[in-house]
Coordinates of C-alpha atoms and ligand atoms in Angstrom, one line a residue:
X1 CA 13.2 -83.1 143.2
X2 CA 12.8 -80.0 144.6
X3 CA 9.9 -77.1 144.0
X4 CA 10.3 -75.2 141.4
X5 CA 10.4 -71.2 141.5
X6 CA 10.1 -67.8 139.0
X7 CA 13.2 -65.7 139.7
X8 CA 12.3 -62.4 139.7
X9 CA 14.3 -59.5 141.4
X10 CA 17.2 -62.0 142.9
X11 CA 14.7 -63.7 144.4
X12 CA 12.6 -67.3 144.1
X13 CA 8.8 -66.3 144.0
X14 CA 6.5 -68.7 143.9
X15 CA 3.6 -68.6 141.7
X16 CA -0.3 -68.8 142.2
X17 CA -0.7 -71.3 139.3
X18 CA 1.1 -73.7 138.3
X19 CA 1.2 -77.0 135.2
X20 CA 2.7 -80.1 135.1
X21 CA 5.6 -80.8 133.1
X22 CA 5.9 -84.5 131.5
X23 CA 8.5 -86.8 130.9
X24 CA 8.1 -88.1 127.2
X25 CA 9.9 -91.2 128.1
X26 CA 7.0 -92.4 130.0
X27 CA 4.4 -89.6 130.1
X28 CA 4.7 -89.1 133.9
X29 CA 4.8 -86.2 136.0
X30 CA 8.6 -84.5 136.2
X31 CA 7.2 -81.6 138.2
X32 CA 4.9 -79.2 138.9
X33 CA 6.1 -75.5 137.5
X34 CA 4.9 -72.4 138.3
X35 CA 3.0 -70.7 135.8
X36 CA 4.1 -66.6 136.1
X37 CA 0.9 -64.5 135.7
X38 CA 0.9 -60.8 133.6
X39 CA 1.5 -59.2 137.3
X40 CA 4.5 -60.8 137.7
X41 CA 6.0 -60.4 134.1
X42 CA 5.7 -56.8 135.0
X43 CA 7.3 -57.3 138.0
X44 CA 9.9 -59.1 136.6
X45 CA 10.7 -56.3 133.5
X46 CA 10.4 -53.5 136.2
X47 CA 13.0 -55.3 138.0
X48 CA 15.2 -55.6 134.4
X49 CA 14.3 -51.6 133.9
X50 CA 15.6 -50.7 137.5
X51 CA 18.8 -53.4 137.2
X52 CA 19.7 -52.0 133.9
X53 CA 21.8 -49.1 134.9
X54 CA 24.3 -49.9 137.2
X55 CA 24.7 -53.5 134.9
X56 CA 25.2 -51.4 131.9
X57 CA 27.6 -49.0 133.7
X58 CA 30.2 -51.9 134.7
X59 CA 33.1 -52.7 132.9
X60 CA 33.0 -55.5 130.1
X61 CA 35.7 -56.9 132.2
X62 CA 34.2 -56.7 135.4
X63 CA 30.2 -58.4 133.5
X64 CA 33.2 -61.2 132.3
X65 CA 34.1 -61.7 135.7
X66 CA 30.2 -62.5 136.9
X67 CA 29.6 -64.5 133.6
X68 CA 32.8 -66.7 134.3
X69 CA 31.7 -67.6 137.6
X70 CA 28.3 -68.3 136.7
X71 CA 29.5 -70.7 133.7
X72 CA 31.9 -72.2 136.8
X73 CA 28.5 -72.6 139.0
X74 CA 26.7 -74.2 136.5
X75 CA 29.2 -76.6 136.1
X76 CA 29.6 -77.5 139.8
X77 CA 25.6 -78.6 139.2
X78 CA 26.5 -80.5 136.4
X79 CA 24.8 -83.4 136.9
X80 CA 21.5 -82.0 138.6
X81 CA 21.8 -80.2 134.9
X82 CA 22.3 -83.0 133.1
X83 CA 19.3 -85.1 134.8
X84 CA 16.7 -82.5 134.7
X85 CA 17.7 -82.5 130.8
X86 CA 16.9 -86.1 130.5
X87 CA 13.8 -86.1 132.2
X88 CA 12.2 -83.3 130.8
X89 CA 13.6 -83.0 127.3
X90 CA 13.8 -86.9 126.5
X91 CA 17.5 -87.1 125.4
X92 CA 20.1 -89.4 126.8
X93 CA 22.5 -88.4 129.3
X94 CA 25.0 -89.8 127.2
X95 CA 23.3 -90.3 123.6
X96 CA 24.6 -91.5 120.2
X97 CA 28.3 -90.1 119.5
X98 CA 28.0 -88.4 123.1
X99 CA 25.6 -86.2 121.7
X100 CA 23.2 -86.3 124.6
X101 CA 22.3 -83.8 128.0
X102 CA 26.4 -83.6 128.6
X103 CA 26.8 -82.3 125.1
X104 CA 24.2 -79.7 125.6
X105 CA 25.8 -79.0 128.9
X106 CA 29.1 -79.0 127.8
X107 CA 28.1 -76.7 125.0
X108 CA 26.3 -74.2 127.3
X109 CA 30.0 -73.7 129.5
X110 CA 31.9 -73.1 126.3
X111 CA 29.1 -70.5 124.9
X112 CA 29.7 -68.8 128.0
X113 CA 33.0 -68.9 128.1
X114 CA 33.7 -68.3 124.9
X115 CA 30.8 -65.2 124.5
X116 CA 32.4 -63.4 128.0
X117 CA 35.8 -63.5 126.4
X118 CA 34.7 -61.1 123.8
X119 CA 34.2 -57.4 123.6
X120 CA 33.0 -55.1 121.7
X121 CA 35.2 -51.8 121.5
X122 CA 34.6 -48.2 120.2
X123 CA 35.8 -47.8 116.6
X124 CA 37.4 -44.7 115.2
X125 CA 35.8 -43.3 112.1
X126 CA 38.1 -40.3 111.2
X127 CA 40.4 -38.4 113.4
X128 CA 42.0 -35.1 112.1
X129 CA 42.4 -31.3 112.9
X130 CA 38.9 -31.0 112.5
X131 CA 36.9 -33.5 114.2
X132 CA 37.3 -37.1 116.3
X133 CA 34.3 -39.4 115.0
X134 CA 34.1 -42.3 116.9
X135 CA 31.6 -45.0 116.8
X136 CA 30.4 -46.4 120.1
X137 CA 28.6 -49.7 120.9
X138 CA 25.6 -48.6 123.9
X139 CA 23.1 -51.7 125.5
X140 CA 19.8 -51.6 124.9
X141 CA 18.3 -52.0 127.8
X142 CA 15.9 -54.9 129.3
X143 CA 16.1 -58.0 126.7
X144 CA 13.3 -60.6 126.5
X145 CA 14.6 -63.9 125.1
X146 CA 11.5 -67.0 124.0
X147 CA 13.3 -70.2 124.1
X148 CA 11.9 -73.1 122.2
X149 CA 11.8 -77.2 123.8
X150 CA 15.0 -78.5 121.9
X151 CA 18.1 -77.2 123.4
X152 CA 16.4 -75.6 126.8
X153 CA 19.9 -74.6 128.4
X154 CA 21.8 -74.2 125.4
X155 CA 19.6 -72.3 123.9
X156 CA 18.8 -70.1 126.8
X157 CA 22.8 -69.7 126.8
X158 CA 22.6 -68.3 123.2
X159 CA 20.4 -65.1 124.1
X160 CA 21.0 -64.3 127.5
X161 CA 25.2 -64.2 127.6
X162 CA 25.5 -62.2 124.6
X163 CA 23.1 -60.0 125.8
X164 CA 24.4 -59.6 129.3
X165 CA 27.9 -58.9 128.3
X166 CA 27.2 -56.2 126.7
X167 CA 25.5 -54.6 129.4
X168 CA 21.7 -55.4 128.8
X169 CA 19.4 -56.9 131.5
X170 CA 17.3 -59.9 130.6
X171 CA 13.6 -61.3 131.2
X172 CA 13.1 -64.7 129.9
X173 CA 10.7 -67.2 129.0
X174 CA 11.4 -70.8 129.1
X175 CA 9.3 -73.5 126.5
X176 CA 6.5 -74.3 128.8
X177 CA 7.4 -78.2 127.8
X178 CA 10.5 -77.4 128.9
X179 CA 11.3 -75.2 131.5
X180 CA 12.5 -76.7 134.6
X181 CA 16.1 -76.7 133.7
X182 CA 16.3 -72.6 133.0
X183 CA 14.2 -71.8 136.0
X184 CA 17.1 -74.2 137.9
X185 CA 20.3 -72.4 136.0
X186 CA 18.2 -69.3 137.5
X187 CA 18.7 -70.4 140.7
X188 CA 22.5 -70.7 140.2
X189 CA 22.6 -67.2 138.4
X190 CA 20.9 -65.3 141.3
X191 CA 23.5 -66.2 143.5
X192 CA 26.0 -64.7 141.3
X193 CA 24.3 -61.6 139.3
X194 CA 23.2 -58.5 140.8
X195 CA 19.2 -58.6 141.8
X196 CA 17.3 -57.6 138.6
X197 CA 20.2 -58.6 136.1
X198 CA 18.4 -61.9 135.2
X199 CA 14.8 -62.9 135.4
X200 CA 12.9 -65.8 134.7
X201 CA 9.3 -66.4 134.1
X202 CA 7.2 -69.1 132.7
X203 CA 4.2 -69.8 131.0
X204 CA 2.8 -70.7 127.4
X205 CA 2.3 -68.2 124.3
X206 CA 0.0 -66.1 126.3
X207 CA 2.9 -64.6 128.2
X208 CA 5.3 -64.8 125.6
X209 CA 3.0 -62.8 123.6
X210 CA 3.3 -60.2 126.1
X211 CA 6.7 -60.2 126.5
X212 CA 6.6 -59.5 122.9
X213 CA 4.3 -56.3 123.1
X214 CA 6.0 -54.8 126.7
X215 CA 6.7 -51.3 126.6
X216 CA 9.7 -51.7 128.6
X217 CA 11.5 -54.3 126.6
X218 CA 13.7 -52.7 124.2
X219 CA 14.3 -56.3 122.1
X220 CA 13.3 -59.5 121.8
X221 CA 15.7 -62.6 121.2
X222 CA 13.2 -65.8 119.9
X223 CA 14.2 -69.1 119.1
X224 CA 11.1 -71.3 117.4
X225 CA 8.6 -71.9 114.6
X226 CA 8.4 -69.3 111.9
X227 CA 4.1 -68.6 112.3
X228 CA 5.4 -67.8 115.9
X229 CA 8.1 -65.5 115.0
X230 CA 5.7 -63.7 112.8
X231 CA 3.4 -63.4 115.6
X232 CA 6.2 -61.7 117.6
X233 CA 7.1 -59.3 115.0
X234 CA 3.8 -58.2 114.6
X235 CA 3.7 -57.4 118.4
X236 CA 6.7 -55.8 118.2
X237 CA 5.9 -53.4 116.1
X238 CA 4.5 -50.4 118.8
X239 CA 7.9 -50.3 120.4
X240 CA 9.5 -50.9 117.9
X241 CA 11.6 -53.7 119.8
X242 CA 14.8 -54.6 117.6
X243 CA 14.5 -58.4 117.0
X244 CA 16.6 -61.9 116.1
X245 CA 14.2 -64.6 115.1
X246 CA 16.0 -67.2 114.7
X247 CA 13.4 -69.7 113.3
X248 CA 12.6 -73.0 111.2
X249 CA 14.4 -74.7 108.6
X250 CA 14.3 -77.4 106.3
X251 CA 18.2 -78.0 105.5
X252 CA 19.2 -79.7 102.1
X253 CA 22.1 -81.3 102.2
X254 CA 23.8 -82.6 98.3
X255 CA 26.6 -85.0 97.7
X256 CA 28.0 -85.1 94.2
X257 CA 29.2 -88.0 92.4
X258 CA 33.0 -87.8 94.1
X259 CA 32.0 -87.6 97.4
X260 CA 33.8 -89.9 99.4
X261 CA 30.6 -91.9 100.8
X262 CA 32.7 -93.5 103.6
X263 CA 34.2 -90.9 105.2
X264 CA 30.5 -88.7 104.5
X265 CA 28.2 -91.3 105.6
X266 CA 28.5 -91.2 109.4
X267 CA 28.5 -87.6 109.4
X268 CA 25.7 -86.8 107.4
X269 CA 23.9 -89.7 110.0
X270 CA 25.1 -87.6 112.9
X271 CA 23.8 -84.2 111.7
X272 CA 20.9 -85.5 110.4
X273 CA 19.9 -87.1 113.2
X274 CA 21.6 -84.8 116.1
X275 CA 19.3 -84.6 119.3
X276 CA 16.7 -87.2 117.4
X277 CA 16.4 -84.8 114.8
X278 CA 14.9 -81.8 116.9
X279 CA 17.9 -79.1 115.5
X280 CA 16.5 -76.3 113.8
X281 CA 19.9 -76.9 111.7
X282 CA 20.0 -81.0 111.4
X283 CA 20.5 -82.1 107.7
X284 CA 16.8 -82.7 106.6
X285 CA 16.1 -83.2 103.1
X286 CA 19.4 -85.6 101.5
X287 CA 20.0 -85.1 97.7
X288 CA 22.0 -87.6 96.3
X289 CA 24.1 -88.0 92.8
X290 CA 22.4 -91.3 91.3
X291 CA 25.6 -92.7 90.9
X292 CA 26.6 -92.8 94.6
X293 CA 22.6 -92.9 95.6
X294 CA 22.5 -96.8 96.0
X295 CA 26.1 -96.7 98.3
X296 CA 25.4 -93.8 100.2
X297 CA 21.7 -95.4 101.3
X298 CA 23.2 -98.7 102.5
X299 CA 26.3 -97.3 104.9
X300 CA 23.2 -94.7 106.5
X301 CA 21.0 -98.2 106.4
X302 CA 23.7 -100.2 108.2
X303 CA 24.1 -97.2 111.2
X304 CA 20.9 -96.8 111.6
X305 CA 19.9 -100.2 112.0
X306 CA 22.7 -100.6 114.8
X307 CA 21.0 -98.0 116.6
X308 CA 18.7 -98.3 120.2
X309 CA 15.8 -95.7 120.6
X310 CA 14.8 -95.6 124.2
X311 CA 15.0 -94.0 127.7
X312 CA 17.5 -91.9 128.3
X313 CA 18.5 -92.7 131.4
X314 CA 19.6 -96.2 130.0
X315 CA 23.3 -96.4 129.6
X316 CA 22.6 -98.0 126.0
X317 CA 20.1 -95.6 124.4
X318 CA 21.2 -93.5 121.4
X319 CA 18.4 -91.6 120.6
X320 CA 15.6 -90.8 123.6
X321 CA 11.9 -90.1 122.5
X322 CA 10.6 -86.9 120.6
X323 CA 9.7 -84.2 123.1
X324 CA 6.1 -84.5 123.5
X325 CA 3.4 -85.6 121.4
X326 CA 2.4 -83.1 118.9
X327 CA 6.2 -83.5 117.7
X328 CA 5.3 -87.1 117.5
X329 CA 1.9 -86.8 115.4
X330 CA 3.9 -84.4 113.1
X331 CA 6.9 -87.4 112.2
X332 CA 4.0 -89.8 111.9
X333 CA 1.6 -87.6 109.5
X334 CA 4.8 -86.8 107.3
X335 CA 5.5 -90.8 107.4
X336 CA 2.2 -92.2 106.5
X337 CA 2.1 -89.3 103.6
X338 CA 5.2 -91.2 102.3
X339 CA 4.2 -94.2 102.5
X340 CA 0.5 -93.7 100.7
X341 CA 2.9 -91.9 97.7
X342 CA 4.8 -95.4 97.4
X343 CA 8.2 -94.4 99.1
X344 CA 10.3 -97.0 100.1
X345 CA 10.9 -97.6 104.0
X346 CA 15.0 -98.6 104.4
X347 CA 15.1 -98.6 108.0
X348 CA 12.3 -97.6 111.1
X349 CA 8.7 -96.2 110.3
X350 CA 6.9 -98.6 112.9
X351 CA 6.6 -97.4 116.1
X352 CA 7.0 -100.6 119.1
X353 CA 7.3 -98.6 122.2
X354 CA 3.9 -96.3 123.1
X355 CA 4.7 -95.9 126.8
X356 CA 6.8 -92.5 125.9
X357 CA 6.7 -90.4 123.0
X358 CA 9.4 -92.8 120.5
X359 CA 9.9 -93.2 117.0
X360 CA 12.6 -95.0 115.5
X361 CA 15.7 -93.8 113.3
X362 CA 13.4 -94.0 110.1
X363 CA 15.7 -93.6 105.9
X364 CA 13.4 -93.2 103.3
X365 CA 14.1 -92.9 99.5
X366 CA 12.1 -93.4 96.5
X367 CA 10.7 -89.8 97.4
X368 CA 10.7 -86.6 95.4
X369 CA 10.2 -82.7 96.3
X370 CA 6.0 -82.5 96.6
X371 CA 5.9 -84.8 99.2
X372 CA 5.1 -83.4 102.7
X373 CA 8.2 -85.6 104.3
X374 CA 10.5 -83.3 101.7
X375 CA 8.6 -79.8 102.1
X376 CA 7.8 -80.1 105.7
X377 CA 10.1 -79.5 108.9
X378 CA 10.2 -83.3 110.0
X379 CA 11.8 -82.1 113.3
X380 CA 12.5 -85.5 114.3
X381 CA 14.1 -88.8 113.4
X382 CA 13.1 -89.2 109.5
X383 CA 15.3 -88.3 106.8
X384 CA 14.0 -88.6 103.1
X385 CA 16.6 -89.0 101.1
X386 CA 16.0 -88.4 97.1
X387 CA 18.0 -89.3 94.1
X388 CA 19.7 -86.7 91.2
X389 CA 21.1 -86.9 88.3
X390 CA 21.7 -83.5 87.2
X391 CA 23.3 -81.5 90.1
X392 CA 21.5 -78.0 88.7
X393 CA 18.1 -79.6 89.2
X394 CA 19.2 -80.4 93.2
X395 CA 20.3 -76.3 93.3
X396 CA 16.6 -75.6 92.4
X397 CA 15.2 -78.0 94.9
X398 CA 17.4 -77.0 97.5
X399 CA 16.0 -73.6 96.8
X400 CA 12.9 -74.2 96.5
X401 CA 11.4 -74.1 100.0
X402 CA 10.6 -70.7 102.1
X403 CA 13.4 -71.8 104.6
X404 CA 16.8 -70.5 104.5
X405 CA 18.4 -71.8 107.8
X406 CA 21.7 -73.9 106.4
X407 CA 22.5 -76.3 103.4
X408 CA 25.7 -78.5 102.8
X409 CA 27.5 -79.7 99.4
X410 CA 29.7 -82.9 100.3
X411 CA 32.6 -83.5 97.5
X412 CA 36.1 -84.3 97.7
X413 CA 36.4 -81.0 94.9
X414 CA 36.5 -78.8 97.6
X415 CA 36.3 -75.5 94.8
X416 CA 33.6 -77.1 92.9
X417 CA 31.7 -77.8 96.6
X418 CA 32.4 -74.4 97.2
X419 CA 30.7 -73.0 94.1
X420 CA 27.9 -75.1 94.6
X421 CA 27.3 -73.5 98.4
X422 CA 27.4 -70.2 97.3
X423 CA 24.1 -70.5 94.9
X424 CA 22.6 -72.0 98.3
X425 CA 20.1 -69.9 99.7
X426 CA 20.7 -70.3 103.3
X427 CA 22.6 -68.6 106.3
X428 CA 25.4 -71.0 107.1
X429 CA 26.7 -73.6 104.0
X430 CA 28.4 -76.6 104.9
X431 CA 31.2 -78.5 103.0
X432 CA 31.4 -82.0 103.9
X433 CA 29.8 -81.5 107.0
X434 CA 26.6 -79.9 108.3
X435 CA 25.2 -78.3 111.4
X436 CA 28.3 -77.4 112.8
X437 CA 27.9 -74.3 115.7
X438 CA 30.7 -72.5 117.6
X439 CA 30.3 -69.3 119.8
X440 CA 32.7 -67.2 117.4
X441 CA 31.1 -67.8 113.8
X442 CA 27.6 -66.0 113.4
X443 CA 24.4 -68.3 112.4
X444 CA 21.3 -66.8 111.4
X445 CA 18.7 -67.8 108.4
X446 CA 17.3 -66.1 105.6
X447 CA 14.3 -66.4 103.9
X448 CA 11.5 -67.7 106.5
X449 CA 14.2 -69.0 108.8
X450 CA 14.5 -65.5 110.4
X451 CA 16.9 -62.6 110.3
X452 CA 20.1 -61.4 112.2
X453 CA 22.7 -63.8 113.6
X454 CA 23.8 -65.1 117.0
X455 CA 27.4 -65.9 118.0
X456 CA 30.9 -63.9 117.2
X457 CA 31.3 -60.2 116.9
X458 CA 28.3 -60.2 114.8
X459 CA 26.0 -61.6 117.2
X460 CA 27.3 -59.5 120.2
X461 CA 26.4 -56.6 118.2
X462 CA 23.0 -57.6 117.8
X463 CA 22.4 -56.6 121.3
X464 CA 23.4 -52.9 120.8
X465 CA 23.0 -49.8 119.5
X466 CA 25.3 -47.5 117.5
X467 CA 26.2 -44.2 119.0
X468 CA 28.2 -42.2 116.4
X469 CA 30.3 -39.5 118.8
X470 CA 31.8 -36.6 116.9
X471 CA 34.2 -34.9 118.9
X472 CA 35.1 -31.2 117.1
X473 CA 38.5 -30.2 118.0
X474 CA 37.8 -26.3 118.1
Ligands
LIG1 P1 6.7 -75.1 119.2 O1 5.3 -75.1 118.6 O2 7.5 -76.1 118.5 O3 6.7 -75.2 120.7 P2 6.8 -72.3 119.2 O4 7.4 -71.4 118.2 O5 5.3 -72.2 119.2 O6 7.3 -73.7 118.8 O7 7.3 -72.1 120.6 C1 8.6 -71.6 120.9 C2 8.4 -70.6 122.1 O8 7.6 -69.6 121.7 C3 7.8 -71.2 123.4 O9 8.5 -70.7 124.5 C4 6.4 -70.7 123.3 O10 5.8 -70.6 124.6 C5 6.6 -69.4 122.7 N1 5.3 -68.8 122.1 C6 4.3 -69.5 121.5 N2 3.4 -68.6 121.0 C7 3.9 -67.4 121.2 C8 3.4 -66.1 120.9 N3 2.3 -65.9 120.2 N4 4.2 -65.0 121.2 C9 5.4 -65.2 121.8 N5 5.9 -66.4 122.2 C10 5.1 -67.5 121.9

């Protein structure tokens, strides 16, 4: 594979330092990446600053015409894409339900696509003898968007389109676990943006901490855990940069006693366990009515246990390994707390492959809210899955945590479910399904899961500012 670059200014730079990035399939060397230095995050936001104008002065029409051809670039590369995904992310190229490195690629073209097909245009507010009062939608200026190790591309595709359609200019910062596949979708972009209009640096916390507190940065887009969002705020404050954290969650999903536990059960396995469980909006904590408890466990049981944990690369694997090994000692910890409080094990909790970073698809029930497993972000392939009788009491615990990210009801009353989602303290409710995305409906959390929304008109807007023109007539 070939070196790995910062794109700064148009251009590939090399850096002076640089870390390895590993593949947690078997913990070897993917590459060496370049680790940016202060100097050249400066460099990098002057050359956002400078790019800003004449980007911002363009037509949405003609920014769609460079944002189409980049989404038509990146999928000429396709595969390279795809493969870089798999090596330094873990998940299959093809995956469980074909929800591996083509399904994040896949999803990256349509969030471009979809994103550069809207526009925001000027309102009118009043319009009379008097006065015109129109309001107007103006860029902010240079954007700085902190990707987490998850979803590297699609991610990445989430805060940088919507921001350079509407006519910002955009410095951003990979996962350092992660960040091989930006720094190559870079590449493809330089050839198509204007010098300046898209940077990329890398590096840990250290420089996205000073992405955070730049001068010149107007807003910062971050995708990640909530103490780092915090921290990000905080160094916001002097510039008062505008912000969307988008940050943990710890989803409740409830089925009542008339769900229909066939149709339900391979979805709520598929969005609980989407990417291995590493989705900030997977189901993770599964109420059940007692009454459908005992069916519900034993359809999950019988998918899971058909399931093959391995490389991704292998045309058979499902689910690849977690991302790197802290993940890993987190799913572990939250196991062994489960299992010293007496919970029962239906499927997985024995890890039989050390080489990479695996852990198998793991159902546990017998659990209650108080354990860590329920009150912690698993972020991986463990679902505890706890019983109710009393649907009121499984509002509460649903409501219970900090977190606010998503939640779904799953009934065949679809007015009753409906109800029930509305008394959910969460960004996005689900009915019979969960996790669902698509680039026109806005997702955001609330609560400890962040604030503002990305996607649709509503996540466009995000990246603006209002300015109210008031036009009198005489
Ligand atoms: P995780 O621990 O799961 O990697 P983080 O929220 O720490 O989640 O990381 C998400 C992104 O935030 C990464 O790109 C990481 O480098 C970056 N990051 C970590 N610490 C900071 C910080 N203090 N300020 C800004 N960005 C940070």
């Amino acid at each position: 594979m070939k070196d790995f670059n910062l794109i700064i200014n148009g251009k590939s730079i090399a850096a002076t330092n640089y870390f390895d990035v590993i593949n947690p399939a078997d913990k070897s060397v993917v590459a060496r990446c370049p680790k940016a230095s202060v100097e050249q995050l400066n460099d990098a936001v002057a050359a956002a600053k400078a790019a800003f104008p004449d980007w911002s002065a363009l037509t949405y029409a003609e920014r769609r015409d460079k944002l189409m051809q980049l989404a038509d670039a990146v999928e000429a590369h396709g595969k390279d894409i795809m493969t870089l995904l798999t090596k330094e992310q873990g998940k299959p190229m093809k995956g469980f339900a074909d929800l591996g490195s083509g399904f994040e690629l896949n999803g990256a073209l349509a969030w471009i696509r979809g994103t550069a097909s809207m526009e925001l245009t000027p309102e009118t507010i009043q319009d009379n003898d008097v006065a015109r009062i129109e309001l107007h939608r103006k860029p902010l200026g240079v954007v700085g968007s902190i990707t987490p190790w998850n979803y590297p591309l699609l991610i990445g595709v989430w805060h940088i389109i919507p921001a350079l359609l509407t006519g910002n200019t955009v410095v951003m910062k990979p996962s350092e676990m992660t960040p091989l596949t930006i720094l190559y979708f870079g590449e493809i972009a330089k050839e198509i943006l204007p010098k300046g209009v898209l940077n990329v640096v890398t590096g840990a916390g250290d420089i996205g901490a000073a992405i955070s507190s730049h001068e010149d940065i107007r807003k910062v887009v971050f995708t990640g855990s909530t103490p780092t969002g915090k921290a990000i705020m905080r160094s916001a404050a002097d510039n008062l940069k505008r912000l969307t954290l988008e940050l943990g969650g710890n989803d409740a999903g409830i089925v009542l006693a008339d769900a229909d536990i066939d149709a339900c059960a391979p979805k709520i396995f598929a969005t609980s366990f989407i990417n291995n469980g590493q989705t900030c909006a997977a189901l993770k904590r599964l109420y059940v009515h007692e009454s459908v408890h005992d069916q519900l466990c034993k359809a999950l049981t019988n998918i899971a246990t058909s399931m093959k944990t391995g490389n991704g690369f292998d045309e058979d694997t499902d689910f690849g390994p977690l991302q790197n090994q802290e993940q890993l000692n987190i799913v572990k910890a939250l196991a062994e707390d489960a299992k010293d409080r007496g919970a029962n094990f239906l499927c997985g909790g024995k890890v039989s492959n050390d080489n990479g970073y695996f852990y198998p698809i793991t159902l546990v029930n017998d659990i209650n809210d108080g354990s860590r497993l329920v009150d912690e972000e698993q972020f991986g392939p463990i679902l505890p899955i706890i019983k109710f009788s009393n649907v009121e009491d499984a509002i509460v615990s649903a409501n219970r945590l900090q977190v606010g990210l998503g939640g779904s009801v799953w009934s065949k009353d679809l007015e009753k479910a409906q109800i029930i989602a509305s008394r959910l303290e969460c960004g996005t409710v689900w009915i019979n399904n969960h996790a669902m995305v698509q680039p026109d409906a806005p997702f955001g959390g609330v609560k400890d899961s962040g604030f503002g929304v990305e996607f649709g008109e509503a996540g466009l807007k995000e990246y603006t500012s209002i300015q109210t023109v008031q036009i009198f007539k005489s």
